[in-house]
Short mmCIF file of C-alpha atoms in Angstrom, two decimals:
data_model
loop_
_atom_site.label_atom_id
_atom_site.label_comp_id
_atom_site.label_asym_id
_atom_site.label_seq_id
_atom_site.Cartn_x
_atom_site.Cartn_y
_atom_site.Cartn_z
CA UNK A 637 0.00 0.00 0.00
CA UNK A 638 1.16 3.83 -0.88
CA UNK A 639 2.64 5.52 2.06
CA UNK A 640 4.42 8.83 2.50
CA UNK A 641 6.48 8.84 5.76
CA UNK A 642 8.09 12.09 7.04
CA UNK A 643 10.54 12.86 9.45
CA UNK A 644 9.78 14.32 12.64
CA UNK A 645 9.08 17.66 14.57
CA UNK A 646 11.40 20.14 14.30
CA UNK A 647 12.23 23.63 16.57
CA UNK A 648 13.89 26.26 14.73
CA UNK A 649 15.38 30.04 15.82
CA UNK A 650 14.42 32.45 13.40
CA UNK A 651 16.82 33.20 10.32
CA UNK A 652 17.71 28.97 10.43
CA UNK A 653 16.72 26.38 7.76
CA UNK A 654 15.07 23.34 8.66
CA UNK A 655 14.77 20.15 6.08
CA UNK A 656 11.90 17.43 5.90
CA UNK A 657 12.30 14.41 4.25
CA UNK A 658 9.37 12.28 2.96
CA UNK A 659 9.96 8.59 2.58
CA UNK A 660 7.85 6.82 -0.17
CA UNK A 661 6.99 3.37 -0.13
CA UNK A 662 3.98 1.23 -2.32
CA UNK A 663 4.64 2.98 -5.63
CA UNK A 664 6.88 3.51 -8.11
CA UNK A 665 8.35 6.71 -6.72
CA UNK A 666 10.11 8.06 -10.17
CA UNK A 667 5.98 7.79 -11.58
CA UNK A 668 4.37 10.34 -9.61
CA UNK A 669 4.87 14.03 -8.93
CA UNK A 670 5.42 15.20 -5.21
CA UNK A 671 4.33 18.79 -3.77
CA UNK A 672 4.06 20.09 -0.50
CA UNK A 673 1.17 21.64 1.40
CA UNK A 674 1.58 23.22 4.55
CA UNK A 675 -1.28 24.25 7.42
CA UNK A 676 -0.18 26.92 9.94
CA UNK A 677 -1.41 26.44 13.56
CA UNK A 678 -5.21 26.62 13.14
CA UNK A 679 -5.63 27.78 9.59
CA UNK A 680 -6.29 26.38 6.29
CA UNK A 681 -4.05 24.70 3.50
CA UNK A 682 -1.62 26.04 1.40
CA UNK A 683 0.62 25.10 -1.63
CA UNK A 684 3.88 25.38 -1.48
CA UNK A 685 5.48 23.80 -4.75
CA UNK A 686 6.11 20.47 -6.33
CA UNK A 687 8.72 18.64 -7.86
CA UNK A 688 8.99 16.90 -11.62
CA UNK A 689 8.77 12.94 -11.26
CA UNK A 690 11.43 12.66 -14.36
CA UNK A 691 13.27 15.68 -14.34
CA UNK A 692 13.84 16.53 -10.63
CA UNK A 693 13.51 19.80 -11.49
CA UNK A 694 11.17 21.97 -8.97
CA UNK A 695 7.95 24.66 -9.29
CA UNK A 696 7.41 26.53 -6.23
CA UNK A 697 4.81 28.97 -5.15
CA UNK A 698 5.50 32.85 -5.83
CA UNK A 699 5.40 33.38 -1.93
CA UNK A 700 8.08 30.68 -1.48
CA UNK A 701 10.45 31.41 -4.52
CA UNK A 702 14.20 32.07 -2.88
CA UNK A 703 13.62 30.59 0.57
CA UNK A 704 12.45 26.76 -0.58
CA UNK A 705 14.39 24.15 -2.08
CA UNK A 706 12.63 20.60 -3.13
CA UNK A 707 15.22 18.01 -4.20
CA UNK A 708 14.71 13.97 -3.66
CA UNK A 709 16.69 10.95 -3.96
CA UNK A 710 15.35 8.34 -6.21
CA UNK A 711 17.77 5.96 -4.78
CA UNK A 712 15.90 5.72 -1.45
CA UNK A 713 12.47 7.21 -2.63
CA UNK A 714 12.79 10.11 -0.79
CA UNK A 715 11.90 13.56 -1.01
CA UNK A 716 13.00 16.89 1.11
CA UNK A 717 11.85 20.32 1.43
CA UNK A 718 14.47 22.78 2.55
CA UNK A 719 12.69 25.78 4.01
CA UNK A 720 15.64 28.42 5.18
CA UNK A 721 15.49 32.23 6.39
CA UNK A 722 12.87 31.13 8.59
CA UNK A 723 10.49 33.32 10.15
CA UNK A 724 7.90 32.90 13.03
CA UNK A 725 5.11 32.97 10.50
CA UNK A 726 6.49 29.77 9.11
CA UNK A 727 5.52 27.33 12.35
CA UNK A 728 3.68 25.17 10.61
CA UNK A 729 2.64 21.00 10.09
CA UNK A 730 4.36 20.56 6.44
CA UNK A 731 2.90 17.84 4.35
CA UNK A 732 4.54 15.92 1.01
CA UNK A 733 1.71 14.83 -0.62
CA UNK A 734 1.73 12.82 -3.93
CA UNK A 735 0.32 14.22 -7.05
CA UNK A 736 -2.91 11.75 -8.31
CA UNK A 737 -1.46 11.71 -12.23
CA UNK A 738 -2.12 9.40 -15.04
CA UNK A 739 -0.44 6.22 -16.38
CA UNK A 740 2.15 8.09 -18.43
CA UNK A 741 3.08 10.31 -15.25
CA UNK A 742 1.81 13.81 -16.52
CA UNK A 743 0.19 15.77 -13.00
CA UNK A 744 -3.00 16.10 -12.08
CA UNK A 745 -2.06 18.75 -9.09
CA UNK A 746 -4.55 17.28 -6.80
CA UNK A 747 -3.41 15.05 -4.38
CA UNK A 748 -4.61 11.15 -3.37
CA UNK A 749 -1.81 10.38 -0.75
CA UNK A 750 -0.62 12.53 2.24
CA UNK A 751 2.54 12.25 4.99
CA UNK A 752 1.31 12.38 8.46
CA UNK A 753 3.13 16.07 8.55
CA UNK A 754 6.20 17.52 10.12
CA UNK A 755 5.59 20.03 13.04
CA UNK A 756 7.92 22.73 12.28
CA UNK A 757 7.84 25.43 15.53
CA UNK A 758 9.85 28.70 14.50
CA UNK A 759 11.34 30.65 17.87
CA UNK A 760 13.21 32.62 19.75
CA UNK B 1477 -3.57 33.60 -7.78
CA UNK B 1478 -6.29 32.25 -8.12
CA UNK B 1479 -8.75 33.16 -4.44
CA UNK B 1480 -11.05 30.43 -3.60
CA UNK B 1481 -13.80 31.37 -1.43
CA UNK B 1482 -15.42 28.84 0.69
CA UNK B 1483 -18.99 28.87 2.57
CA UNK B 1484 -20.10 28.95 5.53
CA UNK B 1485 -16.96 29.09 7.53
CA UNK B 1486 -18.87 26.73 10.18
CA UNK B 1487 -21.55 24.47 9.85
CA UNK B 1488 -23.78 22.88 12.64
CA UNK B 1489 -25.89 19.82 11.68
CA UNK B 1490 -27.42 16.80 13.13
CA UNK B 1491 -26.71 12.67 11.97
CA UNK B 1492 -28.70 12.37 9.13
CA UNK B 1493 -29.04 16.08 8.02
CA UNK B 1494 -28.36 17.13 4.14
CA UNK B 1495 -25.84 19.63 3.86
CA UNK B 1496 -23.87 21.65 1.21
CA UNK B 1497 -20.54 23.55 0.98
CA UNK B 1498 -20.32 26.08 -1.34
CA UNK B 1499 -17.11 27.15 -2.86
CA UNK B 1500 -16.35 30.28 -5.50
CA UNK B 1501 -13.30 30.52 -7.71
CA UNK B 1502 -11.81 34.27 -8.22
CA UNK B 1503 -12.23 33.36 -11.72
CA UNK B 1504 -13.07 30.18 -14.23
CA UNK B 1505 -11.61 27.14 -13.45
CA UNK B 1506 -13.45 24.87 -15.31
CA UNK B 1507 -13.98 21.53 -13.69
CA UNK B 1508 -10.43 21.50 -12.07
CA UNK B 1509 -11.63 21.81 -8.33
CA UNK B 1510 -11.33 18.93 -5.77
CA UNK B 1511 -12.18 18.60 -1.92
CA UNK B 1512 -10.63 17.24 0.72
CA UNK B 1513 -12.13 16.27 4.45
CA UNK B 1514 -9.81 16.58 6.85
CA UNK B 1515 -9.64 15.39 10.69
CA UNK B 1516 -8.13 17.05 13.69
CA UNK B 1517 -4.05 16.02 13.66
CA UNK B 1518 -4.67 14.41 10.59
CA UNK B 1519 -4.13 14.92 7.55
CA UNK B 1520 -6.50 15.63 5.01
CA UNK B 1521 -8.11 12.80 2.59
CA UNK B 1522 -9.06 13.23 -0.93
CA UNK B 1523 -13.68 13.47 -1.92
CA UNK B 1524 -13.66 14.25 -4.93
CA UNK B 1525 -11.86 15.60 -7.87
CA UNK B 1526 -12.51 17.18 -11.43
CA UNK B 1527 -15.11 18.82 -9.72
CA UNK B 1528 -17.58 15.61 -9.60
CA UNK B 1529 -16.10 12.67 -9.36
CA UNK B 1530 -16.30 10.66 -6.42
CA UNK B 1531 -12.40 9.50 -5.28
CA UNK B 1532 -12.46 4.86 -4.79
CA UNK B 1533 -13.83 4.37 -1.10
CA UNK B 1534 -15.55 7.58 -0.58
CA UNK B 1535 -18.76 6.65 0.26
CA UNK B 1536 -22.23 8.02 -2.34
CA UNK B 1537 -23.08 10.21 0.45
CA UNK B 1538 -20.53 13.03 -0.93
CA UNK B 1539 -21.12 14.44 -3.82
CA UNK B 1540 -19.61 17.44 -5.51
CA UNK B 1541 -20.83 19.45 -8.72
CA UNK B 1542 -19.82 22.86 -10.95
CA UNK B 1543 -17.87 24.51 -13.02
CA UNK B 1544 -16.64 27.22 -13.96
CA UNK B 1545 -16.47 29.85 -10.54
CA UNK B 1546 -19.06 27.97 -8.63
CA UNK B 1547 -18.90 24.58 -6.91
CA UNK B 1548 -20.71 22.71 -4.26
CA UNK B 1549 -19.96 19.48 -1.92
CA UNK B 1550 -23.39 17.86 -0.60
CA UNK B 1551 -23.24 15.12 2.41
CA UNK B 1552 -26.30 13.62 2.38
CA UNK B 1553 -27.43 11.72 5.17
CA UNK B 1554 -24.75 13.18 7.87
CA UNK B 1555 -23.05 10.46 9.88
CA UNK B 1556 -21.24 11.04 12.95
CA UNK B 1557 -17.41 10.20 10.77
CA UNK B 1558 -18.54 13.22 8.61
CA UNK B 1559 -17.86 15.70 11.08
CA UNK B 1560 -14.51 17.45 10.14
CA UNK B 1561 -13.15 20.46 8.47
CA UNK B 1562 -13.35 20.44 4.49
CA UNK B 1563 -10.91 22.02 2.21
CA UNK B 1564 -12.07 22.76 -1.58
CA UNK B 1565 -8.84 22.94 -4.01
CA UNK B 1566 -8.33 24.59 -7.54
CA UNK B 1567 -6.06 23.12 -10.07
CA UNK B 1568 -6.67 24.82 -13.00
CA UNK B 1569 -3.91 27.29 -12.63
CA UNK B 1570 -0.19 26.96 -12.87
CA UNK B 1571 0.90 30.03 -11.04
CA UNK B 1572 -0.56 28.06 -7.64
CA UNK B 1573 -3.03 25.48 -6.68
CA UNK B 1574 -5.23 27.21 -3.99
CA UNK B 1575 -7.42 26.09 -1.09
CA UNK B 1576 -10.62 27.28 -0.01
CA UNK B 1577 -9.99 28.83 3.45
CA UNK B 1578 -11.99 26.01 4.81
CA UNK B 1579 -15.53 25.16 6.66
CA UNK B 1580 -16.10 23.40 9.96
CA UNK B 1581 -18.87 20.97 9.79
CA UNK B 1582 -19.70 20.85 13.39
CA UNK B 1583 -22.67 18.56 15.06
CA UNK B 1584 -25.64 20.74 16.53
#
């Protein structure tokens, strides 16, 4: 069965970087797109970018450009998100979630499987 | 971006209540929308996607329709694992792929 495991909670000072990985099992892990999602303390859902199933290469939101980073390793079927020049406003449960897709791989950009999330607390 | 606009924020019902979720796209988005149910600490678990179809193992009680900028997501026949927070999500446009800020469906 599909599962996306991530790593655990992390506590940050502001200006620091923090990196979650997301460890994917059940699939073929070079076949599906990966983006992250993340959900601030009490709020709703936002997108933060994904990263090409072939290519590696990575689309990020406009509010993230120059402070996110997605990169994987296909070797272990694992994929990071490197969030740096963090802030307070970024304390946050960060989910990898995989892209649905069709059989030749092209995205979809809605998403069937979910991590558990990765408590990231930003502070001083 | 894209704005998606969800209502109501909250919702009270009772088991076995009808109810519907509205949500309203900043502009068209076609039939690209999907929602998601999601549970306290958890995370959240694909309904439906292109707008109407119903996601393997979701049960016939959800149902989604629209297009264009507005959508809904019914629940008939409320059961007590139906009380959560649902997201509505656009995919239509590359710059971002939004979410609805949300509504509570609490019970009365």
């Amino acid at each position: 069965q599909v599962q996306l495991v991530q790593s655990g909670a992390e506590v940050r000072r502001p200006g620091a970087s923090v990196k979650v990985s997301c460890k994917a099992s059940g699939y073929t892990f070079t076949a599906y797109y990966m983006h992250w999602v993340r959900q601030a303390p009490g709020q709703g859902l936002e997108w933060m970018g994904r990263i090409n199933r072939n290519s590696g290469v990575s689309d990020y939101a406009q509010k993230f450009q120059g402070r996110v980073t997605m990169t994987r390793d296909t070797s272990i079927s694992t994929a990071y998100m490197e969030l740096s020049r963090l802030r307070s406003d970024d304390t946050a449960v960060y989910f990898c979630a995989r892209d649905t897709g069709d059989s030749s791989g092209y995205p979809f950009n809605y998403f069937d499987y979910w991590g558990q999330g990765t408590l990231v607390t930003v502070s001083s | 971006d894209i704005q998606m606009t969800q209502s109501p924020s909250t919702l009270s019902a009772s088991v076995g209540d009808r109810v519907t979720i509205t949500c309203r796209a900043s502009q068209n988005i076609n039939i690209w929308l999907a929602w998601y149910q999601q549970k306290p600490g958890k995370a959240p678990k694909l309904l439906i996607y292109k707008a109407s179809n119903l996601e393997s193992g979701v049960p016939l009680r959800f149902s989604g329709s629209g297009s264009g900028t507005e959508f809904t997501l019914t629940i008939n026949s409320l059961q007590p694992d139906d009380f959560a927070t649902y997201y509505c999500q656009q995919y239509n446009s590359y710059s971002g792929y939004t979410f609805g800020q949300g509504t509570k469906l609490e019970i009365k």
